[in-house]
XYZ file of C-alpha atoms in Angstrom:
595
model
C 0.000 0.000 0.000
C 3.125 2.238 0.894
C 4.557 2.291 -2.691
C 1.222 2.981 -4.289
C 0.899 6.192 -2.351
C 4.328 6.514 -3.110
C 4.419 5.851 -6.320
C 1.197 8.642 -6.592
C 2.772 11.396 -4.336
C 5.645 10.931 -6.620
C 3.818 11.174 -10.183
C 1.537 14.152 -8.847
C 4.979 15.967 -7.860
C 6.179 15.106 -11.260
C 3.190 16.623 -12.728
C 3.310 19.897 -10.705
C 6.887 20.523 -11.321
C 6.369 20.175 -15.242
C 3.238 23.075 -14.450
C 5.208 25.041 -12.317
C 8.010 25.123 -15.096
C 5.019 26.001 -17.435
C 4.131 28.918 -15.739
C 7.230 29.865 -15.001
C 7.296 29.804 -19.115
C 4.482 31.626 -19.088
C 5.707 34.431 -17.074
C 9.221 35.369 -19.681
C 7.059 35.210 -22.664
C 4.292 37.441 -20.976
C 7.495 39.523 -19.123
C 8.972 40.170 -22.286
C 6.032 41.085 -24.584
C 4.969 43.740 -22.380
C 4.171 46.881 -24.203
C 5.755 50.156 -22.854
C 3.340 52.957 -22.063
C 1.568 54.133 -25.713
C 2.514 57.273 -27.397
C -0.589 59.347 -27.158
C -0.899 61.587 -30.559
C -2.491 64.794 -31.134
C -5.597 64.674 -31.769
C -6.852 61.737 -30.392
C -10.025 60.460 -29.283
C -10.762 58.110 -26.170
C -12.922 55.380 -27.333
C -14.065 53.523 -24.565
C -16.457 50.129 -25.199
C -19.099 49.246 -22.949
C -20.537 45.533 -23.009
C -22.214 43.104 -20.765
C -20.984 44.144 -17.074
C -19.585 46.466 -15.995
C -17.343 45.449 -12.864
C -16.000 47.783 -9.782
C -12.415 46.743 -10.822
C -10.301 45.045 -13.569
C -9.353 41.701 -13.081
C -6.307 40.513 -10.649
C -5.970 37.087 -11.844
C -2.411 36.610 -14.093
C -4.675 33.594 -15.564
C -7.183 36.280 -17.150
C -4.371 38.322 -18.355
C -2.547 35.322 -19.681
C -5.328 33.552 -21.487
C -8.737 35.702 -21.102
C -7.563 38.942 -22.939
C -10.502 40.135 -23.681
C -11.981 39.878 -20.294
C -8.705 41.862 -18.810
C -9.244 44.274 -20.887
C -12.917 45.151 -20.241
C -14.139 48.054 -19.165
C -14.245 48.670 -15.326
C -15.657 51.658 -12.904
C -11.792 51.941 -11.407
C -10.060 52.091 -15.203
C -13.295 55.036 -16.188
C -12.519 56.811 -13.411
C -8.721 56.974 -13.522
C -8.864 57.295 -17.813
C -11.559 60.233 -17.776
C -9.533 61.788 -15.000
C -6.234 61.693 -16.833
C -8.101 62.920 -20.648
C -10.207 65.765 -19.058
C -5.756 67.416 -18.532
C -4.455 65.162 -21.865
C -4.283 68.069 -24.466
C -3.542 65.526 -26.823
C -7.068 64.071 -26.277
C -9.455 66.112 -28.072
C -13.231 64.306 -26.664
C -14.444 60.512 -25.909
C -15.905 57.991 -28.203
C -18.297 55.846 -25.931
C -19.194 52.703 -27.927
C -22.147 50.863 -26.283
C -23.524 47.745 -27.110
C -25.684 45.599 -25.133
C -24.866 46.500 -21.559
C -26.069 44.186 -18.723
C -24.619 46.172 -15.504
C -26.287 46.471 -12.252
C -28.035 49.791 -12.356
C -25.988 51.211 -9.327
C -22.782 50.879 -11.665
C -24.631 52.061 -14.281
C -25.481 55.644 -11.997
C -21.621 55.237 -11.418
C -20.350 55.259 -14.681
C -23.220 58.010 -15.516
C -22.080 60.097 -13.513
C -18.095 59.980 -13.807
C -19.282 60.698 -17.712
C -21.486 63.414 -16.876
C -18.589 65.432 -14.521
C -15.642 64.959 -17.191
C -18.053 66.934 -20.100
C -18.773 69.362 -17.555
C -15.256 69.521 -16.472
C -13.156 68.974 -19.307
C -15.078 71.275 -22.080
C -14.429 68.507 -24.070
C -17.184 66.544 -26.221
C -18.810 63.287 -25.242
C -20.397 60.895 -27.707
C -22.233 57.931 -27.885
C -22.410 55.528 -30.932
C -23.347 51.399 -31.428
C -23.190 49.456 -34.151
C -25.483 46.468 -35.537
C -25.785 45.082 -31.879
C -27.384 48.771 -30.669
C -29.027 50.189 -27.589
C -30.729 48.349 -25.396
C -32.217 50.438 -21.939
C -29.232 50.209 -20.241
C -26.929 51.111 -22.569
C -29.282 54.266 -23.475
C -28.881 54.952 -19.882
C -25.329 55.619 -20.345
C -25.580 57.264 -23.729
C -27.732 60.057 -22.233
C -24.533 61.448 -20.320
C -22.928 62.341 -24.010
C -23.353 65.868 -26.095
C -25.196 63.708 -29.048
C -26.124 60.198 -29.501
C -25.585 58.365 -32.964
C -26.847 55.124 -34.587
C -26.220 53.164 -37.578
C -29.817 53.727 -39.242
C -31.062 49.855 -38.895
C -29.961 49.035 -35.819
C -31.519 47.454 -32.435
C -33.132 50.346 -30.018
C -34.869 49.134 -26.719
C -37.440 51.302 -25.646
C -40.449 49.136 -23.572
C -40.009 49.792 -19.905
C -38.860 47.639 -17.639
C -39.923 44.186 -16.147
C -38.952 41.375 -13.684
C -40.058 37.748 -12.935
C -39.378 35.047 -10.948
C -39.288 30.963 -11.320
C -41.247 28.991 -8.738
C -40.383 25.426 -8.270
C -43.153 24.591 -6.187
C -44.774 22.785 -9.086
C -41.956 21.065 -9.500
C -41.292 19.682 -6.352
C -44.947 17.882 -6.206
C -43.850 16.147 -9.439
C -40.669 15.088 -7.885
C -41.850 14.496 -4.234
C -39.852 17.129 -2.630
C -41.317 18.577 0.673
C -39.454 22.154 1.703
C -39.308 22.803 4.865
C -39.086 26.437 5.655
C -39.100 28.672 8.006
C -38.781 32.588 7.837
C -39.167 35.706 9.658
C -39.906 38.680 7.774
C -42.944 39.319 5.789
C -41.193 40.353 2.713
C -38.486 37.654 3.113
C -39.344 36.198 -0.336
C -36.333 33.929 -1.263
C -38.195 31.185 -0.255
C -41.411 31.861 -2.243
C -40.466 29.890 -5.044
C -40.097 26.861 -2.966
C -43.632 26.243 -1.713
C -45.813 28.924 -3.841
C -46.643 28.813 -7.230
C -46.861 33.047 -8.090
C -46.016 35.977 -6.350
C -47.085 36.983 -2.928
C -49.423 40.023 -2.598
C -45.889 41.777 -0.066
C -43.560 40.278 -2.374
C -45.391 41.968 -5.582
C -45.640 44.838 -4.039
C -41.931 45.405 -2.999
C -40.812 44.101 -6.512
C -43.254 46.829 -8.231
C -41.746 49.677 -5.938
C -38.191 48.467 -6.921
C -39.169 48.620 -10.543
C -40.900 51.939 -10.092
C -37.445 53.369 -8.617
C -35.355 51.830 -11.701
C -37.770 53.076 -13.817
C -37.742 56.986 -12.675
C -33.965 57.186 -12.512
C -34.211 55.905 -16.188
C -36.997 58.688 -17.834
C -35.601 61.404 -15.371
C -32.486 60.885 -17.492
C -34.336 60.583 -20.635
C -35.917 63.379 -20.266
C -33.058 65.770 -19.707
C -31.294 64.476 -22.922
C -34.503 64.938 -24.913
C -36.676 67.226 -23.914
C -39.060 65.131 -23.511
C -41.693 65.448 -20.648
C -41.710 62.602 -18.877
C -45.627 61.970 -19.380
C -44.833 62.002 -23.554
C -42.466 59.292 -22.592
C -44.565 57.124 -20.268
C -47.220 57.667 -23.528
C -44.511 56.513 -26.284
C -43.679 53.445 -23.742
C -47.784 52.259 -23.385
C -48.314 52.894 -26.770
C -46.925 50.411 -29.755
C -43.013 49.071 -29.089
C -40.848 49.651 -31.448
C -37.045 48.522 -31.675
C -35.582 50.703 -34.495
C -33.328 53.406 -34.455
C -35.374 55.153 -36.956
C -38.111 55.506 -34.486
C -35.580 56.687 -31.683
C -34.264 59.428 -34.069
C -38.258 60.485 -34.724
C -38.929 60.638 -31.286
C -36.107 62.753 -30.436
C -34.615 60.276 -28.723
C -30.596 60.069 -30.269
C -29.676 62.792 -32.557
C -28.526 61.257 -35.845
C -28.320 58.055 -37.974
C -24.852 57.908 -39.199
C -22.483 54.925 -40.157
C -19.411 54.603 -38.838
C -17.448 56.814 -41.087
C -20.237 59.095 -41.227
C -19.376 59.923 -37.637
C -15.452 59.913 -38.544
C -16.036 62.956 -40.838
C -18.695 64.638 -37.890
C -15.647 64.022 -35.732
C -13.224 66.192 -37.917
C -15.236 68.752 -38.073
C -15.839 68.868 -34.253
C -12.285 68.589 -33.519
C -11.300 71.078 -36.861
C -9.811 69.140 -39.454
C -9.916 69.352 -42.989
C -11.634 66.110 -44.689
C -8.292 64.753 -45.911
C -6.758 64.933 -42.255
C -7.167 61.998 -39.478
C -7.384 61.704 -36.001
C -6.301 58.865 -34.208
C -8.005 56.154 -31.467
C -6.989 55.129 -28.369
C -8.488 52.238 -26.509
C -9.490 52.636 -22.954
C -7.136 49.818 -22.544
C -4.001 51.578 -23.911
C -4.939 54.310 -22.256
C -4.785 52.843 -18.793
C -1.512 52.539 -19.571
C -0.588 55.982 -19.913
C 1.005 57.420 -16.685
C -1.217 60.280 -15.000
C 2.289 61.945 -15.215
C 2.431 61.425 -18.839
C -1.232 63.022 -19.155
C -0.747 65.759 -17.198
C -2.495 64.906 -13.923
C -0.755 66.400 -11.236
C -0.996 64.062 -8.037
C -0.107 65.562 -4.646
C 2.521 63.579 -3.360
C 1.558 61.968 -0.025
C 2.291 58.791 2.582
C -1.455 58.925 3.419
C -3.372 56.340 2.063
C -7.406 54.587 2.314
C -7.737 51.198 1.646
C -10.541 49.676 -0.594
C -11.406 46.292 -0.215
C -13.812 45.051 -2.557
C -16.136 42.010 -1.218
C -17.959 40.795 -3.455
C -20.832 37.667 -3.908
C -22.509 35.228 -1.517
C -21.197 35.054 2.581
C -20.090 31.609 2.619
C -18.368 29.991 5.748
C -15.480 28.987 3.480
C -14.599 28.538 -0.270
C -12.400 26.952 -2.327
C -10.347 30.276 -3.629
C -8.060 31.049 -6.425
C -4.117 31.373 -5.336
C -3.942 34.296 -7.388
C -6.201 36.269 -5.692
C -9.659 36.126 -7.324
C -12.216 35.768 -5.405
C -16.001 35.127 -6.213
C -17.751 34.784 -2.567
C -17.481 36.359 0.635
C -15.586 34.275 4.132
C -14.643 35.546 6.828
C -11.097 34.461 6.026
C -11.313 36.397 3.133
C -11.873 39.640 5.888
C -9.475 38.437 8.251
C -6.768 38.277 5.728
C -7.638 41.703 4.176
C -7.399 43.516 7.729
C -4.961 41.816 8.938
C -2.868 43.745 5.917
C -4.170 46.720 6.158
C -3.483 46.836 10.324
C 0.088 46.403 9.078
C 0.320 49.314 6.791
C 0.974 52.470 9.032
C 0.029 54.733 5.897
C -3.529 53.226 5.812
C -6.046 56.347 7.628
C -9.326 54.991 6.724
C -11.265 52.002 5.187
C -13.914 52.216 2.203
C -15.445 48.396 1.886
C -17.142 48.039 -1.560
C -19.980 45.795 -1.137
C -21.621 43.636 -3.574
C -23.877 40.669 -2.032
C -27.046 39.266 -1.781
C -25.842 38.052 1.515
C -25.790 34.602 2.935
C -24.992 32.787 5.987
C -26.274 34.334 9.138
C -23.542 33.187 10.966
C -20.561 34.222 8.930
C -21.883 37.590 8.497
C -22.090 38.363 12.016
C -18.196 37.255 12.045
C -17.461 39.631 9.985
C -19.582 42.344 11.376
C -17.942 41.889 14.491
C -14.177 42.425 12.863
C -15.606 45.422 11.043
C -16.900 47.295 13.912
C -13.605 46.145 15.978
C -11.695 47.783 13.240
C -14.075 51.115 13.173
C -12.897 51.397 16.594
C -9.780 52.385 15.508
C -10.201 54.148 12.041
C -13.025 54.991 9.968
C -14.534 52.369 8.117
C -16.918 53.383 5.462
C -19.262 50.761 3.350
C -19.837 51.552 -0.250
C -22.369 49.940 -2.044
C -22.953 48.397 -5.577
C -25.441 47.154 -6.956
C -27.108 44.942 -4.302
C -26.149 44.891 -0.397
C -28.717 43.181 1.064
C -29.749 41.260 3.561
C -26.162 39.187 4.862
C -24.711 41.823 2.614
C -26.484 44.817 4.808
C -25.538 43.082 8.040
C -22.084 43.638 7.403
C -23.029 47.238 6.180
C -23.933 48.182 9.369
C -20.810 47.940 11.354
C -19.479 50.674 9.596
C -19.316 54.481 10.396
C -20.961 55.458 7.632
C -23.310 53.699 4.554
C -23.357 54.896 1.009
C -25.737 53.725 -1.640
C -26.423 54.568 -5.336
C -30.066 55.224 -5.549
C -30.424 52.369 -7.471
C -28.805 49.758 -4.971
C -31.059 47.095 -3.667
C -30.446 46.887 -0.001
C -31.997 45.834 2.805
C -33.447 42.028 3.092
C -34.020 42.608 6.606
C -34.841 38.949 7.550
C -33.546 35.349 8.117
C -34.796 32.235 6.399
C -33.684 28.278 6.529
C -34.650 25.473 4.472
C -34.760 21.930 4.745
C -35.949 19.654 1.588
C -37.911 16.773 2.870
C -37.249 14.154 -0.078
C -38.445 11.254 1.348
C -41.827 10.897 -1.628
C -39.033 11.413 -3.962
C -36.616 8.496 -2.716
C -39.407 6.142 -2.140
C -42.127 6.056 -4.781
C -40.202 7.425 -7.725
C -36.555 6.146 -6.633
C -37.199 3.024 -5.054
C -35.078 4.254 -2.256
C -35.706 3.429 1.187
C -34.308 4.079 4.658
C -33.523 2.700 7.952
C -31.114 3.161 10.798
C -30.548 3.332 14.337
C -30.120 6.798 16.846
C -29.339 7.541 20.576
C -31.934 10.125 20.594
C -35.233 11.050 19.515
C -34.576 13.947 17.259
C -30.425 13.594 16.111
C -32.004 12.741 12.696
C -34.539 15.763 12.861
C -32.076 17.504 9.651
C -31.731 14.815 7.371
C -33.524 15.086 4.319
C -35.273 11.816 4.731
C -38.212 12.478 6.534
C -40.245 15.554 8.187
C -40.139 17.885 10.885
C -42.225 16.561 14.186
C -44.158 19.364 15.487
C -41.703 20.117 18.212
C -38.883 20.151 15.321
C -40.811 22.662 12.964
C -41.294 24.566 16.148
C -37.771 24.183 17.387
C -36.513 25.228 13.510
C -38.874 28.232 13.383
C -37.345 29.441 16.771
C -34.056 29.602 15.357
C -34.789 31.619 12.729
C -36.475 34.135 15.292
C -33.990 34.457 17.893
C -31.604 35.345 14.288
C -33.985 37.965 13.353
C -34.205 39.445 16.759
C -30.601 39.765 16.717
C -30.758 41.262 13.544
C -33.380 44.138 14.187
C -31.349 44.826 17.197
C -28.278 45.551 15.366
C -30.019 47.505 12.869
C -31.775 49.630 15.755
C -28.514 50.049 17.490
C -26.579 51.125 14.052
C -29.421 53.489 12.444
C -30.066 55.263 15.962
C -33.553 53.993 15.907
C -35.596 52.312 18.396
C -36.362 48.425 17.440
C -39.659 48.459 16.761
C -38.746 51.022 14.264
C -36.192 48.609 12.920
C -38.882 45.510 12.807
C -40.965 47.762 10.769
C -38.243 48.775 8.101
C -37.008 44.717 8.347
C -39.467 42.018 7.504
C -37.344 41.100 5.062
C -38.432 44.420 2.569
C -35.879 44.979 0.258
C -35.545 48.922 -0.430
C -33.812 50.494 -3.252
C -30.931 52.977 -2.061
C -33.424 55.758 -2.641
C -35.903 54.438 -0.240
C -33.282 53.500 2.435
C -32.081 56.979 2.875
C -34.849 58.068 3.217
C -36.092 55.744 5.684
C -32.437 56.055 7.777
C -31.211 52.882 6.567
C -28.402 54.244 4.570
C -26.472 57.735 5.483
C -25.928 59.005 2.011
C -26.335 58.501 -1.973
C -23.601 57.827 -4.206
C -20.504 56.037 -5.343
C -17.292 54.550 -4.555
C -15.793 58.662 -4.628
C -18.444 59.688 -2.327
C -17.758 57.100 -0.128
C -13.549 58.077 -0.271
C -14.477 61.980 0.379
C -16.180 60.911 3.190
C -13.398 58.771 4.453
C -10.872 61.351 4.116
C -13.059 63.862 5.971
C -13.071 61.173 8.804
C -10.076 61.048 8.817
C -8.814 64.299 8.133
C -6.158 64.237 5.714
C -7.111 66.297 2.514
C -4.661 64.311 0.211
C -4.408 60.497 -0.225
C -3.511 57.298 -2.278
C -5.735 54.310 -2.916
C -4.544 51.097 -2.117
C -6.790 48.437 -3.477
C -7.328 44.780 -1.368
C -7.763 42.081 -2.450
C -3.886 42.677 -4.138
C -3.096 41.114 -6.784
C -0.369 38.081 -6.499
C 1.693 37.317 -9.357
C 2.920 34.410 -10.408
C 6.611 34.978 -8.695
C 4.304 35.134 -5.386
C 2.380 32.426 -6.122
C 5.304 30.353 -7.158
C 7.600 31.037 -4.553
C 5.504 30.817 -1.420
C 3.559 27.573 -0.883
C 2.834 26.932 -4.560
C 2.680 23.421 -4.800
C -0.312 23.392 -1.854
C -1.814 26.382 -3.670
C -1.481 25.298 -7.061
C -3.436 21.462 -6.601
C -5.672 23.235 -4.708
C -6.627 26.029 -8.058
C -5.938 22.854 -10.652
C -8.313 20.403 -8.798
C -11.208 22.741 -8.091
C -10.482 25.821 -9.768
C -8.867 26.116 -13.636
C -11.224 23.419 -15.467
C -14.555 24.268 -13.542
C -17.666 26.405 -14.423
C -18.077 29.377 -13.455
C -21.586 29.206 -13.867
C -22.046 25.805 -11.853
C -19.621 27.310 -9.229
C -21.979 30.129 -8.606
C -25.042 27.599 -8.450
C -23.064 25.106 -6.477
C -22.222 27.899 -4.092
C -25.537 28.843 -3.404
C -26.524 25.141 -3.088
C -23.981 24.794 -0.561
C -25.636 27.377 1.552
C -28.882 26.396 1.374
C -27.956 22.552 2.552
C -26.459 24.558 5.529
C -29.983 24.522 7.740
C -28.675 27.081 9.487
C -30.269 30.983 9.732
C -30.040 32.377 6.049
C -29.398 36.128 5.647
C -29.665 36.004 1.840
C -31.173 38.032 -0.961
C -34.378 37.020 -2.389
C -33.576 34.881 -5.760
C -31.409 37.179 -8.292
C -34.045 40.388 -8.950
C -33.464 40.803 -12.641
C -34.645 44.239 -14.214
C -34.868 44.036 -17.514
């Protein structure tokens, strides 16, 4: 038995050595064909494309850079924010390009990226302009255009103008097919992530909250319409009831973008903007290249400064552990994760305040309240303010609240004020359609109360539902004690009613509206220091780091469970995983898609 194990340790150590030297392979090639910083000419125009999501940061994962270029090199609120910052000083850049196609960010990034738009025209005095191509607008990407001087469109291309909608999957249909009994218990009377598990539509609470959210999304959008085309809001609530239409032609007729040109149409409208002759030619530089253009080189003059706020960005479902990349991606939320991050940032001297980007629909009860309890320990000793995307709810607000301060887009879906936990009952399933049965032995009369085998006895189901409570309590409490409200207050504003970032300030559930920057000016007032550097966590690890400091234990780890899996059964899997928990369940009611 000895030399087998041997013989395996032996041939896996083989293997990992030939990857190591791989990557190690990897590294010169991508070392040496690193470009220098581009040569910016006159005349130039930013053209920055914006696709699918549209993340807080770029990517930290050499494997993406490596092998995903085209992911690296999307668009990200950090790279629009440092590149508009560094052209509205570039002389050499004469205006931006945007080029939108279908864009499926969270509508808090959206407001983000809106807004950093809409202060570099009004800052820069240079022009802003939107354009597609065959793919064209949909709503969201419209959303963005409106920050630009003018809007163009190829004439025959895809315009989205219908309003907005959201629906959800039950599976309690389902379930009677397949002789699955949930067994739930909740506290809140919003708390609607179970709802699909033993209801077959929408509850009359649940409806309701989902139609307010909608309304929200929905005024932010025409609000911005309206500015950009003059356009009473009533006309456009009118155009939106009345026939749909998905052609440019009819956005152009409505007022709605402000010319149908082709591509090199808009070239030669360029010129002229800029003031060149029809023979002359400007040039384009990708956001990408751009990012790669010192602020020095651009003419951004930086205060120099030892001061420093730390942004960590946490990000997904609260997990009690994870199975995590050794390069530093990260797709959940632990409370490892947290510990690690602060334990860094307690080591840095320079650090003066914390800004903690959240983006989750929450998850365990339990490993939220760990990481509450580091955050407020660390707002004892420097501010901490929370910054949040596009949904920080429920787990995700729990861990909100031990900051000093809470700042939301308007758009944010926060909230979730309410604990759930599940337990499938599968015992129809196993025995009529499986064939499967069950037996066994136990010392006591309820150690196999959990399994998913059998039922809940009355004094389980009561035992289960108590657990929940004495969660929710907890949580109300926290919220009263945070918000400087009393807890019946709290209980009202809970129930699991999930607010949009809007609502919550004005119900005291969030201090102020805005992004990432307002959440940094903030910090900096805190902590009173008027000039500062960013220093982002998680860092990035390279491969040198990875290589030479526990690689081999890092590496099977990443290979075995990481660099051939799924991203899209991960997430699933890790949602799964929390669900088979039965413990109390801060989490986000089922993915609220507004489309």
């Amino acid at each position: 038995m000895n030399f087998f194990k041997n013989l395996i340790a032996a041939t896996l150590g083989t293997f990992f050595a030939f990857l190591i030297g791989f990557f190690i392979l990897l590294i010169i090639v991508s070392t040496s064909s690193q470009e220098p910083e581009p040569y910016v000419r006159d005349n130039s125009i930013l053209k920055i494309t914006l696709s699918g999501p549209i993340p807080n940061r770029t990517t930290t994962d050499p494997l993406a850079e490596l092998f995903n270029r085209q992911a690296h090199n999307k668009v990200s609120l950090q790279t629009l924010k440092e590149n508009l910052a560094k052209a509205t000083v570039d002389d050499k850049i004469k205006g931006v390009l945007l080029n939108i196609n279908f864009v499926t960010a969270s509508w808090a990034n959206l407001q983000s990226a809106r807004r950093m738009i809409d202060a570099f025209a009004d800052s820069s005095g240079k022009f802003v302009y939107a354009s597609t191509n065959d793919i064209g607008y949909n709503e969201k990407g419209y959303f963005i255009a409106t920050a630009a001087d003018s809007i163009f469109s190829p004439p025959n291309s895809f315009f989205e103008f219908d309003g907005f909608f959201t629906e959800v999957m039950f599976l309690d249909g389902l379930f009677e097919k397949l002789g699955i009994d949930p067994e739930v218990a909740r506290h809140g009377q919003f708390k609607g992530a179970v709802e699909p598990f033993y209801r077959k539509e929408l509850s009359e609470s649940n409806e309701y909250q989902l139609q307010e959210i909608l309304e929200d999304v929905n005024t932010a959008f025409l609000t911005a319409v309206s500015e950009k085309s003059g356009r009473s809001i009533d006309e456009l609530n009118q155009m939106l009831n009345s026939q749909p239409h998905l052609s440019s032609k009819f956005a152009f007729r409505e007022n709605l973008i402000d010319s149908l040109l082709y591509k090199n149409e808009l070239k030669d409208y360029i010129k002229k903007r800029i003031g060149l002759e029809p023979d002359d030619s400007f040039e384009i530089i990708s956001n990408h290249r751009y990012s790669q253009v010192s602020a020095q080189t651009a003419g951004l003059e930086t205060a120099s400064t030892s001061n420093e706020i730390a942004v960590i960005y946490a990000s997904g479902p609260i997990t009690p552990q994870a199975a995590q990349s050794p390069f530093g991606g990260n797709d959940v939320i632990t409370a490892d994760f947290f510990e690690e991050q602060l334990e860094e940032i307690h080591e840095d001297d320079d650090i003066k305040a914390i800004v903690i980007r959240i983006n989750s629909p929450g998850g365990a009860g339990s490993t939220s309240d760990l990481i509450w309890h580091m955050i407020r320990e660390t707002s004892e000793e420097m501010p901490v303010i929370v910054s949040m995307g596009g949904v920080a709810a429920s787990g995700g607000y729990y861990i909100a609240m031990a900051a000093d301060t809470i700042v939301a887009e308007p758009t944010t879906l926060t909230g979730s004020i309410g604990v759930f936990a599940t337990k499938f009952n599968a015992r129809e399933l196993f025995n009529e359609e499986l064939g499967l049965t069950f037996d066994g032995v136990k010392t006591h009369q309820h150690a196999d109360w959990l399994t998913s085998t059998r039922g809940f006895m009355p004094a389980e189901a009561k035992a289960f539902q108590q657990f929940v409570d004495r969660f929710y309590r907890t949580f109300v409490t926290k919220v009263a004690k945070s918000r400087g409200m009393s807890v019946e207050r709290a209980d009202e504003l809970g129930q699991g009613r999930v607010w949009t970032g809007a609502d919550a300030f004005e119900n005291g559930l969030v201090d102020a509206l805005g992004g990432l920057d307002k959440a940094l000016q903030i910090a900096a007032h805190k902590a009173e220091i008027d000039h500062y550097d960013i220093q982002r966590f998680p860092e990035p690890k390279s491969f040198y780091e990875v290589l030479l400091g526990s690689a081999g234990t890092q590496a099977k780890a990443f290979f075995n469970d990481g660099l051939f899996a799924n991203p899209v059964i991960e997430k699933v899997q890790s949602r799964l995983s929390i669900l088979k928990r039965n413990g109390a369940l801060a989490l986000f009611p089922y993915k609220i898609e507004i489309r």
